[in-house]
Tab-separated table of C-alpha atoms (C1' of nucleotides) in Angstrom:
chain	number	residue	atom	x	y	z
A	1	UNK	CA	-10.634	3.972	-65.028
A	2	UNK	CA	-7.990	4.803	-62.704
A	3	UNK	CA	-6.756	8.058	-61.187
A	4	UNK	CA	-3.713	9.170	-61.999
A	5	UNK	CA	-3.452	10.878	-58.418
A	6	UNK	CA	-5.467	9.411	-55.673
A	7	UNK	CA	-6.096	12.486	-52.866
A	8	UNK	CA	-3.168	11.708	-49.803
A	9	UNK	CA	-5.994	11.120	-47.145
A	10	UNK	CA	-7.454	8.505	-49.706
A	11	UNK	CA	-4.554	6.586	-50.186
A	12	UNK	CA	-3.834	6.547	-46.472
A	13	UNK	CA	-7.715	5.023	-45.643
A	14	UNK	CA	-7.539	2.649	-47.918
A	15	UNK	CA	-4.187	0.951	-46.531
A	16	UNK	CA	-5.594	1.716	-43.004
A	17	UNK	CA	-8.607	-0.178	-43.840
A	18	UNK	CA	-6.849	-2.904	-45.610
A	19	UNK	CA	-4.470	-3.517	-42.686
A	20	UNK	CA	-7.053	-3.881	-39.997
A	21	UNK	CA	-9.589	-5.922	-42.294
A	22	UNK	CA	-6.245	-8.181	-42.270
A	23	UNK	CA	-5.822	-8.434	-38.558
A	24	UNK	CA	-9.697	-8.859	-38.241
A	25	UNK	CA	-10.098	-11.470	-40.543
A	26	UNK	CA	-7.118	-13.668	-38.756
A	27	UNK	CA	-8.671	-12.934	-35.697
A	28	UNK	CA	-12.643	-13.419	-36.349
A	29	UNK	CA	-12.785	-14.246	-39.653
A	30	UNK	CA	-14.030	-13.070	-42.939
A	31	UNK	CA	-17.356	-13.071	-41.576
A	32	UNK	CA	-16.354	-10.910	-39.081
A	33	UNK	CA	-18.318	-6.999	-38.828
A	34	UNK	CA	-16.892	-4.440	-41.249
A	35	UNK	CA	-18.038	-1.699	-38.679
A	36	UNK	CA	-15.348	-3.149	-36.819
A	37	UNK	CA	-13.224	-2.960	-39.180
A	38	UNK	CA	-13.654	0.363	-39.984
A	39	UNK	CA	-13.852	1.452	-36.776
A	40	UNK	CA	-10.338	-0.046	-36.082
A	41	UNK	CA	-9.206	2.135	-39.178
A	42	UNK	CA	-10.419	5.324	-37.905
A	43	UNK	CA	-12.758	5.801	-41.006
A	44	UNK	CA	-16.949	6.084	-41.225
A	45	UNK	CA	-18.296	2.976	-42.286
A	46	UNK	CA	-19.431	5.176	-45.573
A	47	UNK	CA	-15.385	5.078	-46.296
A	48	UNK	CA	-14.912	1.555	-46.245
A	49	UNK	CA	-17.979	1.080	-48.890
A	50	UNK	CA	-16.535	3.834	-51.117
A	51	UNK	CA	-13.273	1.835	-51.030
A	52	UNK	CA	-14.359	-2.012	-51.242
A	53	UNK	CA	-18.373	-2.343	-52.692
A	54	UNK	CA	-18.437	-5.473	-50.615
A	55	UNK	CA	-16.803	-7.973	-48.540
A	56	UNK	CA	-15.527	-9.790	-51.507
A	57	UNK	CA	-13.840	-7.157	-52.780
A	58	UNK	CA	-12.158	-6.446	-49.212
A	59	UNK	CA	-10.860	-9.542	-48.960
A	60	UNK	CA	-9.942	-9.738	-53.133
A	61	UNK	CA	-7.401	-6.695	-52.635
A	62	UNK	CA	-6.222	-8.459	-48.987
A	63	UNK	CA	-4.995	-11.513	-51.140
A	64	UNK	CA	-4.138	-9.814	-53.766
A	65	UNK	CA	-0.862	-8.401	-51.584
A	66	UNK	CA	-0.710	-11.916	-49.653
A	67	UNK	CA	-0.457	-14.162	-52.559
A	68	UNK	CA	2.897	-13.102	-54.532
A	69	UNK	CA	4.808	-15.115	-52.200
A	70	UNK	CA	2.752	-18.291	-52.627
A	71	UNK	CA	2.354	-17.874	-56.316
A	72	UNK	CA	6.473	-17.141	-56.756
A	73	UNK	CA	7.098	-20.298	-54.846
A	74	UNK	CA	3.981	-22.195	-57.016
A	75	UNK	CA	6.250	-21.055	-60.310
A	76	UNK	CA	9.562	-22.714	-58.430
A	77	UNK	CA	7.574	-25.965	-57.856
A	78	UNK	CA	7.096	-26.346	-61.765
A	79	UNK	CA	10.875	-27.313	-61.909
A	80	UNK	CA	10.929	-29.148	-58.745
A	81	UNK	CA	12.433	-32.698	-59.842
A	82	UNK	CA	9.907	-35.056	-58.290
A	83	UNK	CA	6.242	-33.980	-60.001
A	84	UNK	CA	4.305	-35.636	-57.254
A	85	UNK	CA	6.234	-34.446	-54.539
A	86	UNK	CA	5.554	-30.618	-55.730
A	87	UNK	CA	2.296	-31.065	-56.022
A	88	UNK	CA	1.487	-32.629	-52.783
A	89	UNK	CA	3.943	-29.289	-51.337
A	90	UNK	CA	1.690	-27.170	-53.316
A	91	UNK	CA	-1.208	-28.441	-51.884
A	92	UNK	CA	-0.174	-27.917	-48.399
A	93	UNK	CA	1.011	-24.356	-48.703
A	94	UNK	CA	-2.508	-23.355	-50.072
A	95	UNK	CA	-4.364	-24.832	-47.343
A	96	UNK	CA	-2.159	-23.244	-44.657
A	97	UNK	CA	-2.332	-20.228	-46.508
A	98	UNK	CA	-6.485	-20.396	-46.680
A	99	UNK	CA	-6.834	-21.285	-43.135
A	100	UNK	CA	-5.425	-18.289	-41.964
A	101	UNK	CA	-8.929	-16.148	-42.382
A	102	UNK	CA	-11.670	-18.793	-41.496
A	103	UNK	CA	-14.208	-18.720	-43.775
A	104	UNK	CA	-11.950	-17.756	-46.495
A	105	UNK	CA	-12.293	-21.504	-48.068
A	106	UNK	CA	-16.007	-20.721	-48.732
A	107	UNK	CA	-15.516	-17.321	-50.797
A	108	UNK	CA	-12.926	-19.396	-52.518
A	109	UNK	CA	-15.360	-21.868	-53.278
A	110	UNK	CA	-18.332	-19.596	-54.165
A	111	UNK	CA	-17.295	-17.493	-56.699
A	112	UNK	CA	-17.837	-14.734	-58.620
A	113	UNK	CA	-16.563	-12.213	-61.530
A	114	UNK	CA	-14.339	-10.826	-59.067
A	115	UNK	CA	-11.037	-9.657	-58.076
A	116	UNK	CA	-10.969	-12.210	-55.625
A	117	UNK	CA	-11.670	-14.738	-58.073
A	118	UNK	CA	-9.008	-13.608	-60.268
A	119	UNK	CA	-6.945	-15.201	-57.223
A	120	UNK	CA	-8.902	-18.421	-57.630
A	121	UNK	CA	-8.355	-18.617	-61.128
A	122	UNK	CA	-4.200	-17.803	-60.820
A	123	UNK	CA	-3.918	-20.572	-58.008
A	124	UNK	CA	-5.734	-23.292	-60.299
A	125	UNK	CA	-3.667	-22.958	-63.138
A	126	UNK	CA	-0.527	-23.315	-60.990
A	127	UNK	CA	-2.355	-26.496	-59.932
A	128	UNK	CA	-2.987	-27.480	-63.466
A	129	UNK	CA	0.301	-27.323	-65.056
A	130	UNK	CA	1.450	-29.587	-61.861
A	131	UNK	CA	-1.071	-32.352	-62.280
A	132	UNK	CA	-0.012	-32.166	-65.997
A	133	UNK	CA	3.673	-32.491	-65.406
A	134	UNK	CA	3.007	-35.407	-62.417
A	135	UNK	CA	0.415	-37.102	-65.044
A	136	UNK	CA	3.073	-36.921	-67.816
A	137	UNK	CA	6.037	-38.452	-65.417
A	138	UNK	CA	3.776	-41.071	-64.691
A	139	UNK	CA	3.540	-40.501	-61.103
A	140	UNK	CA	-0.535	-39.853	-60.919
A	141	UNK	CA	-3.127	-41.181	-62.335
A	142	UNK	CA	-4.228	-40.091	-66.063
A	143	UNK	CA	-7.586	-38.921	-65.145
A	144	UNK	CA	-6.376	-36.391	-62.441
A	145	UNK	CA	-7.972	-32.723	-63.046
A	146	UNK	CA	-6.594	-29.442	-61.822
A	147	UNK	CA	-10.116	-28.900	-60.630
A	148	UNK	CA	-9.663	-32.431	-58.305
A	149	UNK	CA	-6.665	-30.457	-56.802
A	150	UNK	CA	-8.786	-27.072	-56.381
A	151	UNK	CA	-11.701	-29.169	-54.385
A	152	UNK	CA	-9.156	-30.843	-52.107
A	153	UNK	CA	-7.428	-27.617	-51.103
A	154	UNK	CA	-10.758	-25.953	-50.532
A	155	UNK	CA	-12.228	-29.033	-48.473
A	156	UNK	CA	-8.976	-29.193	-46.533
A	157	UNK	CA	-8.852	-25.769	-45.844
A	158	UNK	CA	-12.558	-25.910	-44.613
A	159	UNK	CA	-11.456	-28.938	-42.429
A	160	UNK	CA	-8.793	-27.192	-41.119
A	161	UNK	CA	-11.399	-24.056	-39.573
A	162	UNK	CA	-13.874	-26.669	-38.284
A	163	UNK	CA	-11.680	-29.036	-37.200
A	164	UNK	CA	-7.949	-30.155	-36.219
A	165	UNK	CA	-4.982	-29.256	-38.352
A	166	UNK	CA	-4.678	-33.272	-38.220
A	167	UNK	CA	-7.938	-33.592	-39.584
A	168	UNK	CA	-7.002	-32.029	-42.097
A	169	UNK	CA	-3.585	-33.366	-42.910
A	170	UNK	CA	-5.042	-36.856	-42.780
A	171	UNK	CA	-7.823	-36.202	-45.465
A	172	UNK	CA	-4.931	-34.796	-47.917
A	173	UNK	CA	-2.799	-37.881	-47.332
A	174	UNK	CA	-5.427	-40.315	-47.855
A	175	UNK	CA	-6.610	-38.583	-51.145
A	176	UNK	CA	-3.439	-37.817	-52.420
A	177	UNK	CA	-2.519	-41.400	-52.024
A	178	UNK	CA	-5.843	-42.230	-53.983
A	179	UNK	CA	-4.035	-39.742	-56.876
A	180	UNK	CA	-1.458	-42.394	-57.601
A	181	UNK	CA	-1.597	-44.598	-60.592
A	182	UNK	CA	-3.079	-47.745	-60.692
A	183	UNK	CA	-0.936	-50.620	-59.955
A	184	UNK	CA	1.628	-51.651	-63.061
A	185	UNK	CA	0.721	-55.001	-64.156
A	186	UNK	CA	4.009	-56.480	-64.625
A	187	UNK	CA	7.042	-54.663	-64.750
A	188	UNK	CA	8.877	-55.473	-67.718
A	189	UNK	CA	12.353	-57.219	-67.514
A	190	UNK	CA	15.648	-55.719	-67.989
B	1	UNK	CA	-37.309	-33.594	-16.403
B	2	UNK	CA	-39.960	-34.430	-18.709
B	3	UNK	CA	-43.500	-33.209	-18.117
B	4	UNK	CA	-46.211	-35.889	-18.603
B	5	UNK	CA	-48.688	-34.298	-20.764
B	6	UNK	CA	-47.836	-31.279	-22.622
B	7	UNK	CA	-50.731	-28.375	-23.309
B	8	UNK	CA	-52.197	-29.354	-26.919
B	9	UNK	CA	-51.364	-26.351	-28.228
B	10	UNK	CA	-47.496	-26.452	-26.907
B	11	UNK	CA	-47.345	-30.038	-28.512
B	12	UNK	CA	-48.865	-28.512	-31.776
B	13	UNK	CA	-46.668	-25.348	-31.552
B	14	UNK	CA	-43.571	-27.776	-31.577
B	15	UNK	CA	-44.776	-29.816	-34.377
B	16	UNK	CA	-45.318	-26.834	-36.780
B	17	UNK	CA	-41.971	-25.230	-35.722
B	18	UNK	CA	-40.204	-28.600	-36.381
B	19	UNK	CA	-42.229	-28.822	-39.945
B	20	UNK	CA	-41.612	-24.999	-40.850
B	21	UNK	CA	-38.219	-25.375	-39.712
B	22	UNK	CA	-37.178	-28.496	-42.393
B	23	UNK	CA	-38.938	-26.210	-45.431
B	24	UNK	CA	-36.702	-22.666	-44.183
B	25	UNK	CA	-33.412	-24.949	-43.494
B	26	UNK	CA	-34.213	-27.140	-47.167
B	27	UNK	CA	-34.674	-24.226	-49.016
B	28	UNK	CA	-32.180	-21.188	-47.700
B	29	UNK	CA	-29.909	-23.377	-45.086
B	30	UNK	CA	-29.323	-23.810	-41.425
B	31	UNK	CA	-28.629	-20.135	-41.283
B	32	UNK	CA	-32.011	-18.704	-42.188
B	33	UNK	CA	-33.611	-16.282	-40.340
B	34	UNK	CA	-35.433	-18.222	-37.259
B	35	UNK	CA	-37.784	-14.892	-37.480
B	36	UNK	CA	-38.583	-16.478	-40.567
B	37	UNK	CA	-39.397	-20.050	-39.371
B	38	UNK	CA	-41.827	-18.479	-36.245
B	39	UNK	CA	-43.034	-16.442	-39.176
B	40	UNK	CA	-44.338	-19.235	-40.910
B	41	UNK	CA	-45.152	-21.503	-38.305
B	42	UNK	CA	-47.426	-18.977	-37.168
B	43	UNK	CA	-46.010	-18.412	-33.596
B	44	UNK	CA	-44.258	-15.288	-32.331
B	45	UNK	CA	-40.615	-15.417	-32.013
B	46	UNK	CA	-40.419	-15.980	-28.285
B	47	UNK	CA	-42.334	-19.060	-28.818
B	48	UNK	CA	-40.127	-20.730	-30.899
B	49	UNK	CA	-36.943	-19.472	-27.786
B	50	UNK	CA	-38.980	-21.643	-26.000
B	51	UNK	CA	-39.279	-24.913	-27.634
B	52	UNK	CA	-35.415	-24.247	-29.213
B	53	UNK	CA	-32.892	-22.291	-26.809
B	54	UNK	CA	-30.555	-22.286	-30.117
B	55	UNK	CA	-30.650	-22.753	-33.601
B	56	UNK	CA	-28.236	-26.023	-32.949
B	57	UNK	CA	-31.135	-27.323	-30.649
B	58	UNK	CA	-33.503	-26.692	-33.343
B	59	UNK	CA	-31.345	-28.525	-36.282
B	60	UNK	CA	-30.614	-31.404	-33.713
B	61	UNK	CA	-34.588	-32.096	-32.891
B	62	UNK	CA	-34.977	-32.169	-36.750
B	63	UNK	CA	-32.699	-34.501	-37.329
B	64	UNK	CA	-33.360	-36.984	-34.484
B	65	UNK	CA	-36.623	-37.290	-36.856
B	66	UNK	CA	-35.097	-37.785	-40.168
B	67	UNK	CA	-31.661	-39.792	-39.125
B	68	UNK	CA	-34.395	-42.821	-38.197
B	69	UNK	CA	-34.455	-44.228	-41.726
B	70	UNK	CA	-30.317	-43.429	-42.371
B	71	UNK	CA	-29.262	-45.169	-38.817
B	72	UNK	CA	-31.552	-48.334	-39.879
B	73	UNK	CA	-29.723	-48.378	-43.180
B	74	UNK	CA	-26.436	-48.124	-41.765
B	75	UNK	CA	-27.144	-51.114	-39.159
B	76	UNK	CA	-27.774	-53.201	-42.726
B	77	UNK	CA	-24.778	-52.060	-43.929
B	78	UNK	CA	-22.559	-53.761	-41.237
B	79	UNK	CA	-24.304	-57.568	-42.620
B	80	UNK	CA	-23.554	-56.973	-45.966
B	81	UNK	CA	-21.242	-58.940	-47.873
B	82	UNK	CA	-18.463	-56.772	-49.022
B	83	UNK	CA	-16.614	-54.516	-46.342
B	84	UNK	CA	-14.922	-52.211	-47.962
B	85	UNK	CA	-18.346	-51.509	-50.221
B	86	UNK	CA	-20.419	-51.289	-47.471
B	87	UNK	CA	-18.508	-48.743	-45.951
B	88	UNK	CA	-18.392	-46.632	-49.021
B	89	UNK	CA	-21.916	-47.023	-49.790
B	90	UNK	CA	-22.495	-45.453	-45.925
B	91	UNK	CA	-20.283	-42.430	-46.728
B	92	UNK	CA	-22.543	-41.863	-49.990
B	93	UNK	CA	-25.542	-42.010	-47.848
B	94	UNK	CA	-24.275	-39.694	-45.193
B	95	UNK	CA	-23.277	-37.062	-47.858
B	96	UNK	CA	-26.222	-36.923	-49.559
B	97	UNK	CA	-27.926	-36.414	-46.572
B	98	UNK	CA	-25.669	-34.034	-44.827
B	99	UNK	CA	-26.371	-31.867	-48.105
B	100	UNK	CA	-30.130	-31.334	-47.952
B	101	UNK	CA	-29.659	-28.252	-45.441
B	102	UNK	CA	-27.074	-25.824	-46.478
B	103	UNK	CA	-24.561	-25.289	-43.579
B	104	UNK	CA	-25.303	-28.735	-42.153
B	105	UNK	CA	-21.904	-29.927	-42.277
B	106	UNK	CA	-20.514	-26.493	-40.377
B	107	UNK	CA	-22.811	-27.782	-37.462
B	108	UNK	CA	-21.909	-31.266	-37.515
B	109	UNK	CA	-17.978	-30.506	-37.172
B	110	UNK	CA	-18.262	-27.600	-34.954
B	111	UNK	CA	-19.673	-29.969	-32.188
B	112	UNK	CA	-20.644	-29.159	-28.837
B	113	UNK	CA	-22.930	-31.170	-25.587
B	114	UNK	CA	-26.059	-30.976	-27.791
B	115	UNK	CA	-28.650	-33.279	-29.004
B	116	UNK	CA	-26.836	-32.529	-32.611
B	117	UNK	CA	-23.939	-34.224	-31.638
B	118	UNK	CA	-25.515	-37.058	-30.657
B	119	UNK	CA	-26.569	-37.199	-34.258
B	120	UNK	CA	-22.723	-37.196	-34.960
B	121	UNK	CA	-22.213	-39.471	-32.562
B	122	UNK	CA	-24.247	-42.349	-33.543
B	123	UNK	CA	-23.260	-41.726	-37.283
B	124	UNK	CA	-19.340	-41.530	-35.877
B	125	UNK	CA	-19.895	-45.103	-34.414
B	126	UNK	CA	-21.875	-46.905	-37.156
B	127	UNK	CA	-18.943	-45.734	-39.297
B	128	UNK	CA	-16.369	-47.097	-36.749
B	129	UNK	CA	-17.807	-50.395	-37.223
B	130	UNK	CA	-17.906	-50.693	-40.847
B	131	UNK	CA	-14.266	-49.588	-40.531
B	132	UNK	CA	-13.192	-51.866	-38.115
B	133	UNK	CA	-14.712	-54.651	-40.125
B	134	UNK	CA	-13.145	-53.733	-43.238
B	135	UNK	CA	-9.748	-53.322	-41.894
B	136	UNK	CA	-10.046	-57.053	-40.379
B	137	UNK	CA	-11.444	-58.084	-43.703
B	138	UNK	CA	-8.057	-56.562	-45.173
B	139	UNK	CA	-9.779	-54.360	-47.480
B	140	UNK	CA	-8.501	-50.742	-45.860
B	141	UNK	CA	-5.227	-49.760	-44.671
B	142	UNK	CA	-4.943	-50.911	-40.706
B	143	UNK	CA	-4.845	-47.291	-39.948
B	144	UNK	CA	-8.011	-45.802	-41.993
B	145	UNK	CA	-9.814	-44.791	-38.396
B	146	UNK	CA	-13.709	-43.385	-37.967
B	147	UNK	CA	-12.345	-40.212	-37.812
B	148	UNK	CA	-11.033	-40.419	-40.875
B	149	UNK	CA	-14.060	-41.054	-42.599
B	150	UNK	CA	-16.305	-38.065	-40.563
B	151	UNK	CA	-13.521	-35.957	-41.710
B	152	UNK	CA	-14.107	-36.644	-45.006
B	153	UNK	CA	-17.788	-37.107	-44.689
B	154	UNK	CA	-18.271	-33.543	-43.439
B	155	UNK	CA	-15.322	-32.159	-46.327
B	156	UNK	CA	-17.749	-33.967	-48.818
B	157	UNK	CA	-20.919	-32.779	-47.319
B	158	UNK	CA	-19.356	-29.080	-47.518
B	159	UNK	CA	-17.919	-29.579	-51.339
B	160	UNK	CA	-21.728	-30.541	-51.993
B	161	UNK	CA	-22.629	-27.327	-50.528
B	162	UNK	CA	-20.277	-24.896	-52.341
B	163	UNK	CA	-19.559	-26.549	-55.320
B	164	UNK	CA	-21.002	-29.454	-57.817
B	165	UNK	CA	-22.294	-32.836	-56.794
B	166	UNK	CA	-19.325	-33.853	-59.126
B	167	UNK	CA	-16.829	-32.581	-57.324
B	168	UNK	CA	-17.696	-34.043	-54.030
B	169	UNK	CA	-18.225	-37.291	-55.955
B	170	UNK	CA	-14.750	-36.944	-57.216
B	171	UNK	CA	-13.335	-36.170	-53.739
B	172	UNK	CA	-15.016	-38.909	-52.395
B	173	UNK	CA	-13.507	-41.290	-55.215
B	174	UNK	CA	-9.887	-40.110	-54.649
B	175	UNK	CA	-10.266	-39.805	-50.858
B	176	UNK	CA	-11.696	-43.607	-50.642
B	177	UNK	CA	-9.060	-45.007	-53.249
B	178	UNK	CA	-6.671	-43.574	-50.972
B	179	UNK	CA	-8.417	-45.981	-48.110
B	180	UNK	CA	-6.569	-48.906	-49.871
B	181	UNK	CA	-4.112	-51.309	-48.212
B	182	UNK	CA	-0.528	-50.630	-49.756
B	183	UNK	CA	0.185	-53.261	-52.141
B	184	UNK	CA	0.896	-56.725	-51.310
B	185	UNK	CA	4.918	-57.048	-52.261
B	186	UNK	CA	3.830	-61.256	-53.233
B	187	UNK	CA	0.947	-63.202	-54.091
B	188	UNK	CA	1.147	-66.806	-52.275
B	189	UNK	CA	1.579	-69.178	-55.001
B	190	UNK	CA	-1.406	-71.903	-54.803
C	1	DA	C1'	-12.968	13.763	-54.946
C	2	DC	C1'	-13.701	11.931	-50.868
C	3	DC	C1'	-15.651	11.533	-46.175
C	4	DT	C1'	-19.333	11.520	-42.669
C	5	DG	C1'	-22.918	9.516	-40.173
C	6	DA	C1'	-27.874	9.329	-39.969
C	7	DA	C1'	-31.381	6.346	-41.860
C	8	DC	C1'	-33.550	2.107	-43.130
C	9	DA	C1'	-34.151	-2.771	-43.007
C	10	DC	C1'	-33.280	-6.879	-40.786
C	11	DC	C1'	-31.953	-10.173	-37.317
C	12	DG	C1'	-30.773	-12.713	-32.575
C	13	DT	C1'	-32.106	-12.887	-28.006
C	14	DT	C1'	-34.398	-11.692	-23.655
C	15	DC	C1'	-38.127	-10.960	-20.605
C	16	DA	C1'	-42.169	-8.608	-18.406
C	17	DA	C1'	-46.818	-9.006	-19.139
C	18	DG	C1'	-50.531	-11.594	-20.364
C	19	DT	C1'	-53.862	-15.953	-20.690
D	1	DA	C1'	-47.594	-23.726	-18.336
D	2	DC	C1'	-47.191	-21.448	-22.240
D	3	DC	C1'	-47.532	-17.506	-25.453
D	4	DT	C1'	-46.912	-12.681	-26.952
D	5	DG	C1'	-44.411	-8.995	-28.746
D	6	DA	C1'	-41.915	-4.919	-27.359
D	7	DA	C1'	-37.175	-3.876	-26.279
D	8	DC	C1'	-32.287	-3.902	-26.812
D	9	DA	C1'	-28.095	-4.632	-29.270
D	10	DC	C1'	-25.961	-5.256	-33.458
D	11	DC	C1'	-25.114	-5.359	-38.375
D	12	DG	C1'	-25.231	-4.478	-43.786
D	13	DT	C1'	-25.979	-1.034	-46.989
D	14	DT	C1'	-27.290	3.428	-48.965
D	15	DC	C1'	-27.106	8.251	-49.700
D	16	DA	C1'	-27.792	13.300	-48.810
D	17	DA	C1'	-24.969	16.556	-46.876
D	18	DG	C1'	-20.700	18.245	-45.997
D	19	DT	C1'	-15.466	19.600	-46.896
DNA sequence: ACCTGAACACCGTTCAAGT
DNA sequence: ACCTGAACACCGTTCAAGT
């Protein structure tokens, strides 16, 4: 259903709008008013509605542009050499990269048949292929899900907006270290 | 500053807000409408402003009520046999309960000089305990700290919130496995 | 095709007036 | 000493009227 030819004054709200919902968000959160935000854009709030139905859908074409970096850089992980290790780096880029809107770990969470789920869905199967490839080197335990990955980056993320960034670090360390495999038995002679 | 006899209708005012207030909290979370709970309790608005100068003061008055029972359980905890159980059995306890209100867990971590945090207080320092004795029981790393575990108490809580019971389960199983002293390099031959 | 902004509903919070 | 409820400020969302 698109438009071949959006009208000029169109184009430029909608960019206007998207860049001051960004700088907003980072500073109140995605809670914050979307009066404000159109107001900051120039626009009635009418404008912003015809552009984004709701909040989710603001914030679904925000990530939308912020997330080709992180998901580029998920892709390079896959050949990292150490499994673990590029999971627990892909871990810690998504929860920086959620904390910077608070609030944005609960529309993560919540869910929806959205465009901002569509996010959701392309950062958990990044996160599934790694758990895969760190189960099959042996370097986590069996039993690991891409959806245990997806909690922990959401519950980090949260801890990280209502708490300290070391909060936060120290929950992923402890749980990742509860990812590893259980101990070997015996380790067979060479 | 405490007045010696309160007006029977104040006292009874207070009681109904406090009763109306756990239904509105259990059923749409900490972030109803307090129009709602005055509503209900059959007081006008200002009334309720007058009992509860915030919604935190309201939440923490509720609570002081229903942590009775958990505190008592907790003090058990610290005689029972296994350590490292005991402890994990309190972290259950607290997440459960954390999760009957919706948004409880924002409050608890958002702190402040409030009656609520007292809440967190005494819950902080029964799980200090039960980590201290488990560390000197050798059945935690020497560095899991009480902060550790209301980090992850309140991440749980949250998960609870906006996602399944299973998935805070699982976080709580990876997070607590991760609570494990590293592995001893030798076992002491008898 | 898009924008405007008034209109409606709802809420948090305060406070002058009552009893 | 406590209660009432109007008043103010603010927001989400819709939609008839404009261009």
């Amino acid at each position: 259903v698109s438009t071949r030819k959006p009208r000029a004054d169109a184009r430029r709200n909608y960019e206007r709008l998207l860049s001051e919902a960004d700088a907003v968000f980072a500073e109140q959160g995605t809670d914050a008013s979307l009066e404000a935000v159109a107001r900051r854009a120039g626009v009635a709030i009418g404008t912003l509605y015809g552009h984004f139905p709701n909040r989710r859908a603001l914030v679904g074409a925000l990530l939308r542009e912020r997330n080709e970096e992180l998901f580029e850089t998920g892709e390079d992980l896959l050949a990292a050499p150490q499994a673990a290790q590029a999971l627990r780096r892909w871990i810690d880029l998504v929860v920086t990269h959620a904390a910077s809107y608070q609030g944005l770990a609960a529309l993560f969470a919540d869910g929806a048949e959205d465009e901002l789920h569509e996010s959701c869905v392309r950062m958990t199967g990044i996160g599934e292929r790694l758990v895969r490839r760190a189960i099959e080197a042996g370097e986590v335990r069996a039993d690991l899900t891409g959806e245990d990955v997806f909690t922990l980056m959401n519950a980090a993320a949260w801890t990280r907006e209502h708490g300290t960034a070391g909060q936060a670090e120290r929950l992923v360390d402890l749980t990742v270290r509860g990812f590893s495999p259980p101990e070997r038995t015996a380790r067979a002679p060479r």
